[in-house]
Amino acid sequence: MSQIRILVLTSSTGGGHDARAQAFAEWAFELYKHKVDVRIEQLLEKSSFIGRWGVEFYNWIQKRAPWLHHPYYMLVEGLSIINRDNISFGKKYYRALLREYRPHLVFSVHDCLNRGYFEVARQELGAENVRCVTYCGEFSGGYGYSRNWVDKTVDLYFSRTPTARDYAVNLGLRPEQTRVRGHLMRPRAHHDLFDAEKRRRFLVGKLGLRDDRFTVLLGTGGNGANQHMELLPILAEFADRVQVIVVCGHNARTYSEAIHWRAQHPEFSCFIDGYTDEMHRLLQVSDAIVTRGGTTTCAKALNFRCPIIFNGFGSIMPQERLTVKFFERGAQCPIIDSAASLRTIMENWIRMPGSYAEARRRFEALRYDEDPTVLIHELIGLGFDAAKVARPFPV
């Protein structure tokens, strides 16, 4: 059996990069079964102490001091100068990985794993034996869009939106190198869809909530950065009309505090969870989500027509600005920097339902339908080309 090997380069700065790596692996198996071998490597953490420290520091300031991401972003941008055609940190580990696994395709879903990494792969394996591809999850361009995303030698560069693709072209990519291919979500997000009756059963039977109240989802990234305990008392002021789903991520402290708070407010309908793999379901039963500008959560919210209220507490990170800008300009999505700001929005939406209906209409206008398999077929086709074997029909 002809099998191709695909090496996916990612890192756990936030959760979005790993989520897209996992989504690709699941789609590859669903469509090609054992004809494709996917290996996911969290390369920054594994390859060097400097990389591991950088990832840990990124996640720390996301939870504790978002404003620090501005100088951190400028520091990381320096890699675009250092890593023009080589790797500064972790090169030994990466070369050994390439020699051992010998991938036909190197697929990067992280901004810091493009420049230099593709050149080293071609040096190690031979340019005729490997293809290199990037998927960039940013929604728009400008400040926050790392130059490290763009390696001009890339074979294909996938963008989430035409706006982000155009910015990559401005940074030096040729238009024929680029594709706009949507959100790269896991298969379950496309298969596990609710009709009205399934939505009611999940909301009432699984979450223990009501089907006649406005449902707000308090979201967070995987590392658990949130302001849930400041926002819950505000939402409880509307207890006769509003109920809440609280997702805490990997934040045991917030989870414990939220459980205790709920016990003290029996009049308020509230479902609480830690880290969850069911965001695609929770979004389908929610009327709005409060979240930071993480690309994965916002993409799912758009796909499932759940309007976003952006959490801007403590500043907005440069990378998040790209997402916030896309939705603020395209749909006038509100940004809150205090609990009182949320009260104003809820008063407007609850007491004047027409204002919420208009906000939802603007939000849904940004949405587009996609065939998630197109990106997978294009990617895997490059792998079979590099392996010089006939591409099989997908399952």
Short mmCIF file of N, CA and C in Angstrom, two decimals, residues 48-209:
data_model
loop_
_atom_site.label_atom_id
_atom_site.label_comp_id
_atom_site.label_asym_id
_atom_site.label_seq_id
_atom_site.Cartn_x
_atom_site.Cartn_y
_atom_site.Cartn_z
N SER A 48 13.75 23.08 21.71
CA SER A 48 14.76 23.88 22.41
C SER A 48 14.19 24.45 23.70
N PHE A 49 15.08 24.76 24.62
CA PHE A 49 14.69 25.40 25.87
C PHE A 49 14.11 26.78 25.59
N ILE A 50 14.72 27.52 24.66
CA ILE A 50 14.25 28.87 24.34
C ILE A 50 12.81 28.81 23.81
N GLY A 51 12.55 27.86 22.92
CA GLY A 51 11.20 27.73 22.38
C GLY A 51 10.19 27.37 23.45
N ARG A 52 10.56 26.45 24.33
CA ARG A 52 9.66 26.04 25.40
C ARG A 52 9.37 27.20 26.35
N TRP A 53 10.39 27.97 26.68
CA TRP A 53 10.19 29.13 27.54
C TRP A 53 9.29 30.15 26.87
N GLY A 54 9.48 30.37 25.57
CA GLY A 54 8.66 31.34 24.85
C GLY A 54 7.20 30.97 24.85
N VAL A 55 6.90 29.68 24.68
CA VAL A 55 5.51 29.21 24.70
C VAL A 55 4.89 29.41 26.09
N GLU A 56 5.64 29.03 27.12
CA GLU A 56 5.13 29.17 28.49
C GLU A 56 4.91 30.64 28.84
N PHE A 57 5.82 31.51 28.41
CA PHE A 57 5.67 32.93 28.70
C PHE A 57 4.48 33.52 27.96
N TYR A 58 4.28 33.11 26.71
CA TYR A 58 3.12 33.56 25.93
C TYR A 58 1.83 33.23 26.66
N ASN A 59 1.70 32.01 27.11
CA ASN A 59 0.47 31.59 27.77
C ASN A 59 0.30 32.26 29.14
N TRP A 60 1.41 32.54 29.81
CA TRP A 60 1.32 33.23 31.10
C TRP A 60 0.79 34.64 30.92
N ILE A 61 1.34 35.39 29.97
CA ILE A 61 0.89 36.77 29.83
C ILE A 61 -0.51 36.85 29.23
N GLN A 62 -0.93 35.82 28.48
CA GLN A 62 -2.30 35.82 27.99
C GLN A 62 -3.29 35.73 29.15
N LYS A 63 -2.91 34.99 30.19
CA LYS A 63 -3.79 34.85 31.36
C LYS A 63 -3.63 36.00 32.34
N ARG A 64 -2.41 36.53 32.48
CA ARG A 64 -2.14 37.47 33.56
C ARG A 64 -1.96 38.92 33.13
N ALA A 65 -1.39 39.15 31.95
CA ALA A 65 -1.07 40.53 31.55
C ALA A 65 -1.11 40.66 30.03
N PRO A 66 -2.32 40.71 29.44
CA PRO A 66 -2.41 40.76 27.97
C PRO A 66 -1.65 41.92 27.34
N TRP A 67 -1.50 43.04 28.06
CA TRP A 67 -0.80 44.18 27.48
C TRP A 67 0.66 43.86 27.15
N LEU A 68 1.25 42.86 27.84
CA LEU A 68 2.64 42.50 27.57
C LEU A 68 2.82 41.84 26.21
N HIS A 69 1.72 41.45 25.59
CA HIS A 69 1.85 40.83 24.28
C HIS A 69 2.36 41.80 23.22
N HIS A 70 2.21 43.09 23.44
CA HIS A 70 2.69 44.05 22.44
C HIS A 70 4.22 44.02 22.34
N PRO A 71 4.97 44.18 23.45
CA PRO A 71 6.42 44.02 23.33
C PRO A 71 6.83 42.60 22.96
N TYR A 72 6.08 41.61 23.45
CA TYR A 72 6.39 40.22 23.11
C TYR A 72 6.24 40.00 21.60
N TYR A 73 5.19 40.56 21.03
CA TYR A 73 4.96 40.44 19.60
C TYR A 73 6.12 41.04 18.80
N MET A 74 6.60 42.20 19.23
CA MET A 74 7.71 42.84 18.51
C MET A 74 8.97 41.99 18.62
N LEU A 75 9.18 41.34 19.76
CA LEU A 75 10.33 40.46 19.93
C LEU A 75 10.25 39.28 18.97
N VAL A 76 9.07 38.65 18.89
CA VAL A 76 8.90 37.49 18.02
C VAL A 76 9.05 37.90 16.56
N GLU A 77 8.62 39.11 16.23
CA GLU A 77 8.75 39.57 14.85
C GLU A 77 10.22 39.63 14.43
N GLY A 78 11.11 39.77 15.40
CA GLY A 78 12.53 39.75 15.07
C GLY A 78 12.97 38.45 14.44
N LEU A 79 12.22 37.36 14.69
CA LEU A 79 12.53 36.09 14.06
C LEU A 79 12.42 36.16 12.55
N SER A 80 11.59 37.08 12.04
CA SER A 80 11.45 37.20 10.60
C SER A 80 12.75 37.67 9.95
N ILE A 81 13.60 38.32 10.75
CA ILE A 81 14.90 38.74 10.26
C ILE A 81 15.93 37.63 10.47
N ILE A 82 15.88 37.00 11.66
CA ILE A 82 16.86 35.96 11.99
C ILE A 82 16.63 34.71 11.16
N ASN A 83 15.37 34.28 11.04
CA ASN A 83 15.04 33.01 10.37
C ASN A 83 14.66 33.24 8.90
N ARG A 84 15.51 33.91 8.15
CA ARG A 84 15.18 34.12 6.74
C ARG A 84 15.26 32.81 5.96
N ASP A 85 16.31 32.05 6.16
CA ASP A 85 16.46 30.80 5.42
C ASP A 85 17.11 29.73 6.28
N ASN A 86 16.97 29.87 7.59
CA ASN A 86 17.56 28.90 8.50
C ASN A 86 16.78 28.93 9.81
N ILE A 87 17.22 28.14 10.78
CA ILE A 87 16.56 28.05 12.08
C ILE A 87 17.55 28.43 13.16
N SER A 88 17.14 29.32 14.04
CA SER A 88 18.04 29.81 15.09
C SER A 88 18.07 28.87 16.29
N PHE A 89 16.92 28.37 16.71
CA PHE A 89 16.84 27.54 17.91
C PHE A 89 16.11 26.23 17.58
N GLY A 90 16.67 25.10 18.03
CA GLY A 90 16.03 23.81 17.83
C GLY A 90 16.32 23.14 16.50
N LYS A 91 17.34 23.60 15.80
CA LYS A 91 17.64 23.06 14.48
C LYS A 91 18.08 21.60 14.55
N LYS A 92 18.87 21.25 15.55
CA LYS A 92 19.35 19.88 15.68
C LYS A 92 18.19 18.90 15.83
N TYR A 93 17.24 19.24 16.70
CA TYR A 93 16.08 18.37 16.91
C TYR A 93 15.28 18.23 15.61
N TYR A 94 15.06 19.35 14.93
CA TYR A 94 14.25 19.33 13.71
C TYR A 94 14.91 18.51 12.61
N ARG A 95 16.21 18.66 12.43
CA ARG A 95 16.92 17.87 11.41
C ARG A 95 16.82 16.38 11.72
N ALA A 96 16.99 16.01 12.98
CA ALA A 96 16.88 14.59 13.35
C ALA A 96 15.47 14.08 13.09
N LEU A 97 14.49 14.90 13.36
CA LEU A 97 13.10 14.52 13.09
C LEU A 97 12.87 14.28 11.61
N LEU A 98 13.38 15.17 10.78
CA LEU A 98 13.22 15.02 9.33
C LEU A 98 13.91 13.75 8.83
N ARG A 99 15.10 13.47 9.33
CA ARG A 99 15.83 12.28 8.89
C ARG A 99 15.12 11.00 9.32
N GLU A 100 14.53 11.03 10.51
CA GLU A 100 13.87 9.82 11.02
C GLU A 100 12.51 9.59 10.36
N TYR A 101 11.73 10.65 10.18
CA TYR A 101 10.36 10.49 9.68
C TYR A 101 10.28 10.59 8.16
N ARG A 102 11.13 11.41 7.54
CA ARG A 102 11.20 11.62 6.10
C ARG A 102 9.82 11.92 5.51
N PRO A 103 9.21 13.06 5.90
CA PRO A 103 7.88 13.40 5.40
C PRO A 103 7.89 13.77 3.92
N HIS A 104 6.77 13.50 3.28
CA HIS A 104 6.57 13.96 1.91
C HIS A 104 5.98 15.37 1.89
N LEU A 105 5.36 15.74 3.01
CA LEU A 105 4.74 17.06 3.12
C LEU A 105 5.00 17.61 4.52
N VAL A 106 5.47 18.86 4.59
CA VAL A 106 5.61 19.57 5.86
C VAL A 106 4.53 20.64 5.87
N PHE A 107 3.64 20.55 6.86
CA PHE A 107 2.47 21.41 6.93
C PHE A 107 2.53 22.22 8.22
N SER A 108 2.69 23.54 8.11
CA SER A 108 2.81 24.42 9.27
C SER A 108 1.48 25.12 9.54
N VAL A 109 1.07 25.09 10.81
CA VAL A 109 -0.13 25.83 11.22
C VAL A 109 0.23 26.89 12.27
N HIS A 110 1.51 27.25 12.34
CA HIS A 110 1.98 28.21 13.34
C HIS A 110 2.89 29.24 12.69
N ASP A 111 2.75 30.51 13.09
CA ASP A 111 3.52 31.57 12.45
C ASP A 111 5.02 31.42 12.63
N CYS A 112 5.46 30.89 13.75
CA CYS A 112 6.91 30.79 14.01
C CYS A 112 7.54 29.53 13.43
N LEU A 113 6.78 28.77 12.64
CA LEU A 113 7.29 27.49 12.12
C LEU A 113 7.18 27.43 10.60
N ASN A 114 7.49 28.55 9.95
CA ASN A 114 7.50 28.61 8.49
C ASN A 114 8.88 28.99 7.96
N ARG A 115 9.25 30.24 8.18
CA ARG A 115 10.55 30.72 7.69
C ARG A 115 11.69 29.88 8.26
N GLY A 116 12.54 29.43 7.41
CA GLY A 116 13.67 28.61 7.83
C GLY A 116 13.33 27.13 7.88
N TYR A 117 12.15 26.79 8.38
CA TYR A 117 11.78 25.39 8.54
C TYR A 117 11.56 24.71 7.18
N PHE A 118 11.01 25.42 6.24
CA PHE A 118 10.81 24.84 4.90
C PHE A 118 12.16 24.67 4.19
N GLU A 119 13.03 25.66 4.34
CA GLU A 119 14.34 25.58 3.69
C GLU A 119 15.15 24.40 4.24
N VAL A 120 15.13 24.22 5.56
CA VAL A 120 15.86 23.11 6.17
C VAL A 120 15.28 21.77 5.72
N ALA A 121 13.97 21.68 5.59
CA ALA A 121 13.34 20.44 5.12
C ALA A 121 13.82 20.09 3.72
N ARG A 122 13.91 21.08 2.85
CA ARG A 122 14.37 20.81 1.48
C ARG A 122 15.85 20.44 1.46
N GLN A 123 16.64 21.07 2.31
CA GLN A 123 18.06 20.73 2.39
C GLN A 123 18.24 19.29 2.86
N GLU A 124 17.45 18.88 3.82
CA GLU A 124 17.60 17.56 4.42
C GLU A 124 17.04 16.45 3.54
N LEU A 125 15.93 16.72 2.86
CA LEU A 125 15.22 15.66 2.13
C LEU A 125 15.36 15.76 0.62
N GLY A 126 15.79 16.91 0.13
CA GLY A 126 15.84 17.12 -1.31
C GLY A 126 14.57 17.85 -1.76
N ALA A 127 14.74 18.94 -2.49
CA ALA A 127 13.60 19.77 -2.86
C ALA A 127 12.57 19.02 -3.67
N GLU A 128 13.00 18.01 -4.42
CA GLU A 128 12.06 17.25 -5.25
C GLU A 128 11.27 16.22 -4.45
N ASN A 129 11.64 16.01 -3.19
CA ASN A 129 11.02 14.94 -2.39
C ASN A 129 10.07 15.43 -1.30
N VAL A 130 9.90 16.72 -1.15
CA VAL A 130 9.06 17.24 -0.08
C VAL A 130 8.34 18.49 -0.56
N ARG A 131 7.11 18.66 -0.10
CA ARG A 131 6.34 19.88 -0.37
C ARG A 131 6.08 20.57 0.96
N CYS A 132 5.95 21.89 0.92
CA CYS A 132 5.79 22.68 2.14
C CYS A 132 4.56 23.58 2.02
N VAL A 133 3.72 23.55 3.04
CA VAL A 133 2.43 24.24 3.00
C VAL A 133 2.19 24.95 4.34
N THR A 134 1.53 26.11 4.27
CA THR A 134 1.15 26.87 5.46
C THR A 134 -0.36 27.06 5.48
N TYR A 135 -0.96 26.90 6.67
CA TYR A 135 -2.32 27.37 6.88
C TYR A 135 -2.27 28.48 7.91
N CYS A 136 -2.68 29.69 7.51
CA CYS A 136 -2.69 30.84 8.41
C CYS A 136 -4.13 31.09 8.85
N GLY A 137 -4.35 31.09 10.17
CA GLY A 137 -5.69 31.21 10.70
C GLY A 137 -6.15 32.64 10.98
N GLU A 138 -5.36 33.65 10.58
CA GLU A 138 -5.76 35.03 10.88
C GLU A 138 -6.96 35.44 10.02
N PHE A 139 -7.77 36.35 10.58
CA PHE A 139 -8.95 36.84 9.88
C PHE A 139 -8.66 38.04 8.99
N SER A 140 -7.65 38.84 9.35
CA SER A 140 -7.35 40.04 8.57
C SER A 140 -5.86 40.34 8.68
N GLY A 141 -5.43 41.43 8.06
CA GLY A 141 -4.02 41.80 8.07
C GLY A 141 -3.78 43.07 8.87
N GLY A 142 -2.53 43.50 8.91
CA GLY A 142 -2.16 44.70 9.65
C GLY A 142 -1.35 44.36 10.89
N TYR A 143 -1.34 45.27 11.86
CA TYR A 143 -0.59 45.06 13.10
C TYR A 143 -1.13 43.82 13.81
N GLY A 144 -0.24 42.88 14.07
CA GLY A 144 -0.63 41.61 14.66
C GLY A 144 -0.47 40.43 13.71
N TYR A 145 -0.41 40.73 12.41
CA TYR A 145 -0.20 39.68 11.42
C TYR A 145 1.31 39.48 11.27
N SER A 146 1.81 38.41 11.80
CA SER A 146 3.26 38.22 11.85
C SER A 146 3.85 37.98 10.46
N ARG A 147 4.97 38.64 10.19
CA ARG A 147 5.69 38.38 8.94
C ARG A 147 6.22 36.95 8.91
N ASN A 148 6.32 36.33 10.08
CA ASN A 148 6.80 34.96 10.13
C ASN A 148 5.85 33.98 9.45
N TRP A 149 4.60 34.40 9.22
CA TRP A 149 3.68 33.53 8.48
C TRP A 149 4.15 33.29 7.04
N VAL A 150 4.86 34.26 6.49
CA VAL A 150 5.11 34.27 5.04
C VAL A 150 6.51 33.81 4.70
N ASP A 151 6.61 32.62 4.13
CA ASP A 151 7.84 32.13 3.52
C ASP A 151 7.59 32.09 2.02
N LYS A 152 8.31 32.91 1.28
CA LYS A 152 8.04 33.06 -0.15
C LYS A 152 8.29 31.80 -0.95
N THR A 153 8.96 30.81 -0.34
CA THR A 153 9.23 29.56 -1.06
C THR A 153 8.11 28.54 -0.88
N VAL A 154 7.06 28.88 -0.14
CA VAL A 154 6.01 27.92 0.18
C VAL A 154 5.34 27.40 -1.09
N ASP A 155 4.94 26.13 -1.08
CA ASP A 155 4.25 25.57 -2.25
C ASP A 155 2.79 26.00 -2.30
N LEU A 156 2.13 26.01 -1.15
CA LEU A 156 0.76 26.53 -1.06
C LEU A 156 0.58 27.24 0.27
N TYR A 157 -0.19 28.31 0.24
CA TYR A 157 -0.46 29.11 1.44
C TYR A 157 -1.96 29.27 1.55
N PHE A 158 -2.54 28.68 2.59
CA PHE A 158 -3.98 28.74 2.79
C PHE A 158 -4.32 29.84 3.78
N SER A 159 -5.30 30.66 3.43
CA SER A 159 -5.80 31.71 4.31
C SER A 159 -7.25 31.44 4.66
N ARG A 160 -7.67 32.02 5.79
CA ARG A 160 -9.05 31.84 6.25
C ARG A 160 -10.02 32.75 5.49
N THR A 161 -9.56 33.97 5.16
CA THR A 161 -10.43 34.95 4.51
C THR A 161 -9.70 35.61 3.34
N PRO A 162 -10.44 36.16 2.38
CA PRO A 162 -9.78 36.91 1.30
C PRO A 162 -8.98 38.10 1.82
N THR A 163 -9.46 38.74 2.88
CA THR A 163 -8.74 39.89 3.46
C THR A 163 -7.35 39.47 3.94
N ALA A 164 -7.27 38.35 4.64
CA ALA A 164 -5.97 37.86 5.13
C ALA A 164 -5.10 37.41 3.98
N ARG A 165 -5.70 36.79 2.96
CA ARG A 165 -4.92 36.36 1.79
C ARG A 165 -4.28 37.56 1.10
N ASP A 166 -5.04 38.64 0.92
CA ASP A 166 -4.51 39.82 0.25
C ASP A 166 -3.33 40.41 1.02
N TYR A 167 -3.38 40.33 2.35
CA TYR A 167 -2.27 40.86 3.14
C TYR A 167 -1.03 40.00 2.95
N ALA A 168 -1.21 38.69 2.85
CA ALA A 168 -0.06 37.82 2.61
C ALA A 168 0.58 38.12 1.26
N VAL A 169 -0.24 38.42 0.27
CA VAL A 169 0.29 38.79 -1.05
C VAL A 169 1.07 40.10 -0.95
N ASN A 170 0.56 41.04 -0.15
CA ASN A 170 1.28 42.30 0.05
C ASN A 170 2.64 42.08 0.71
N LEU A 171 2.76 40.99 1.48
CA LEU A 171 4.04 40.69 2.13
C LEU A 171 4.98 39.90 1.23
N GLY A 172 4.56 39.59 0.02
CA GLY A 172 5.51 39.00 -0.92
C GLY A 172 5.11 37.69 -1.57
N LEU A 173 3.99 37.09 -1.16
CA LEU A 173 3.58 35.85 -1.82
C LEU A 173 3.00 36.15 -3.19
N ARG A 174 3.20 35.23 -4.13
CA ARG A 174 2.56 35.35 -5.43
C ARG A 174 1.11 34.89 -5.32
N PRO A 175 0.17 35.54 -5.99
CA PRO A 175 -1.24 35.13 -5.87
C PRO A 175 -1.47 33.66 -6.17
N GLU A 176 -0.72 33.09 -7.11
CA GLU A 176 -0.92 31.68 -7.46
C GLU A 176 -0.46 30.72 -6.36
N GLN A 177 0.28 31.23 -5.38
CA GLN A 177 0.68 30.39 -4.24
C GLN A 177 -0.43 30.30 -3.19
N THR A 178 -1.44 31.13 -3.27
CA THR A 178 -2.40 31.29 -2.18
C THR A 178 -3.76 30.68 -2.51
N ARG A 179 -4.46 30.26 -1.47
CA ARG A 179 -5.83 29.78 -1.56
C ARG A 179 -6.61 30.31 -0.35
N VAL A 180 -7.91 30.56 -0.53
CA VAL A 180 -8.80 30.88 0.58
C VAL A 180 -9.69 29.67 0.77
N ARG A 181 -9.58 29.03 1.94
CA ARG A 181 -10.24 27.74 2.10
C ARG A 181 -10.98 27.58 3.43
N GLY A 182 -11.31 28.65 4.12
CA GLY A 182 -12.19 28.49 5.27
C GLY A 182 -11.48 28.18 6.57
N HIS A 183 -12.19 27.53 7.49
CA HIS A 183 -11.81 27.55 8.90
C HIS A 183 -11.03 26.34 9.41
N LEU A 184 -10.95 25.27 8.69
CA LEU A 184 -10.23 24.07 9.11
C LEU A 184 -10.67 23.63 10.51
N MET A 185 -11.95 23.29 10.62
CA MET A 185 -12.50 22.79 11.86
C MET A 185 -12.60 21.26 11.81
N ARG A 186 -12.71 20.65 12.97
CA ARG A 186 -12.77 19.19 13.06
C ARG A 186 -14.03 18.66 12.37
N PRO A 187 -13.98 17.41 11.89
CA PRO A 187 -15.15 16.86 11.19
C PRO A 187 -16.44 16.95 11.99
N ARG A 188 -16.37 16.76 13.29
CA ARG A 188 -17.59 16.78 14.10
C ARG A 188 -18.31 18.12 14.01
N ALA A 189 -17.57 19.20 13.80
CA ALA A 189 -18.20 20.51 13.70
C ALA A 189 -19.05 20.63 12.44
N HIS A 190 -18.77 19.80 11.45
CA HIS A 190 -19.55 19.80 10.22
C HIS A 190 -20.62 18.72 10.21
N HIS A 191 -20.39 17.65 10.96
CA HIS A 191 -21.33 16.52 10.96
C HIS A 191 -22.38 16.64 12.06
N ASP A 192 -22.01 17.18 13.21
CA ASP A 192 -22.87 17.16 14.39
C ASP A 192 -23.68 18.45 14.46
N LEU A 193 -24.72 18.53 13.64
CA LEU A 193 -25.52 19.74 13.52
C LEU A 193 -26.90 19.53 14.13
N PHE A 194 -27.42 20.58 14.77
CA PHE A 194 -28.71 20.50 15.45
C PHE A 194 -29.83 21.07 14.59
N ASP A 195 -30.96 20.37 14.58
CA ASP A 195 -32.21 21.00 14.16
C ASP A 195 -32.88 21.54 15.42
N ALA A 196 -34.08 22.08 15.28
CA ALA A 196 -34.74 22.72 16.43
C ALA A 196 -34.97 21.74 17.57
N GLU A 197 -35.39 20.51 17.24
CA GLU A 197 -35.68 19.54 18.29
C GLU A 197 -34.41 19.05 18.97
N LYS A 198 -33.34 18.80 18.23
CA LYS A 198 -32.08 18.40 18.84
C LYS A 198 -31.51 19.52 19.71
N ARG A 199 -31.68 20.74 19.26
CA ARG A 199 -31.22 21.88 20.06
C ARG A 199 -31.96 21.91 21.39
N ARG A 200 -33.26 21.74 21.37
CA ARG A 200 -34.05 21.78 22.61
C ARG A 200 -33.64 20.64 23.54
N ARG A 201 -33.46 19.45 22.98
CA ARG A 201 -33.09 18.30 23.82
C ARG A 201 -31.73 18.50 24.47
N PHE A 202 -30.78 19.04 23.73
CA PHE A 202 -29.45 19.26 24.30
C PHE A 202 -29.50 20.34 25.37
N LEU A 203 -30.20 21.42 25.08
CA LEU A 203 -30.27 22.54 26.02
C LEU A 203 -30.96 22.14 27.32
N VAL A 204 -32.07 21.45 27.20
CA VAL A 204 -32.86 21.09 28.37
C VAL A 204 -32.38 19.80 29.01
N GLY A 205 -32.22 18.76 28.19
CA GLY A 205 -31.88 17.44 28.73
C GLY A 205 -30.44 17.30 29.15
N LYS A 206 -29.51 17.84 28.37
CA LYS A 206 -28.08 17.67 28.67
C LYS A 206 -27.55 18.77 29.60
N LEU A 207 -27.95 20.01 29.35
CA LEU A 207 -27.39 21.12 30.12
C LEU A 207 -28.26 21.52 31.30
N GLY A 208 -29.49 21.05 31.31
CA GLY A 208 -30.38 21.41 32.42
C GLY A 208 -30.84 22.85 32.39
N LEU A 209 -30.86 23.46 31.21
CA LEU A 209 -31.29 24.84 31.07
C LEU A 209 -32.69 24.89 30.46
#
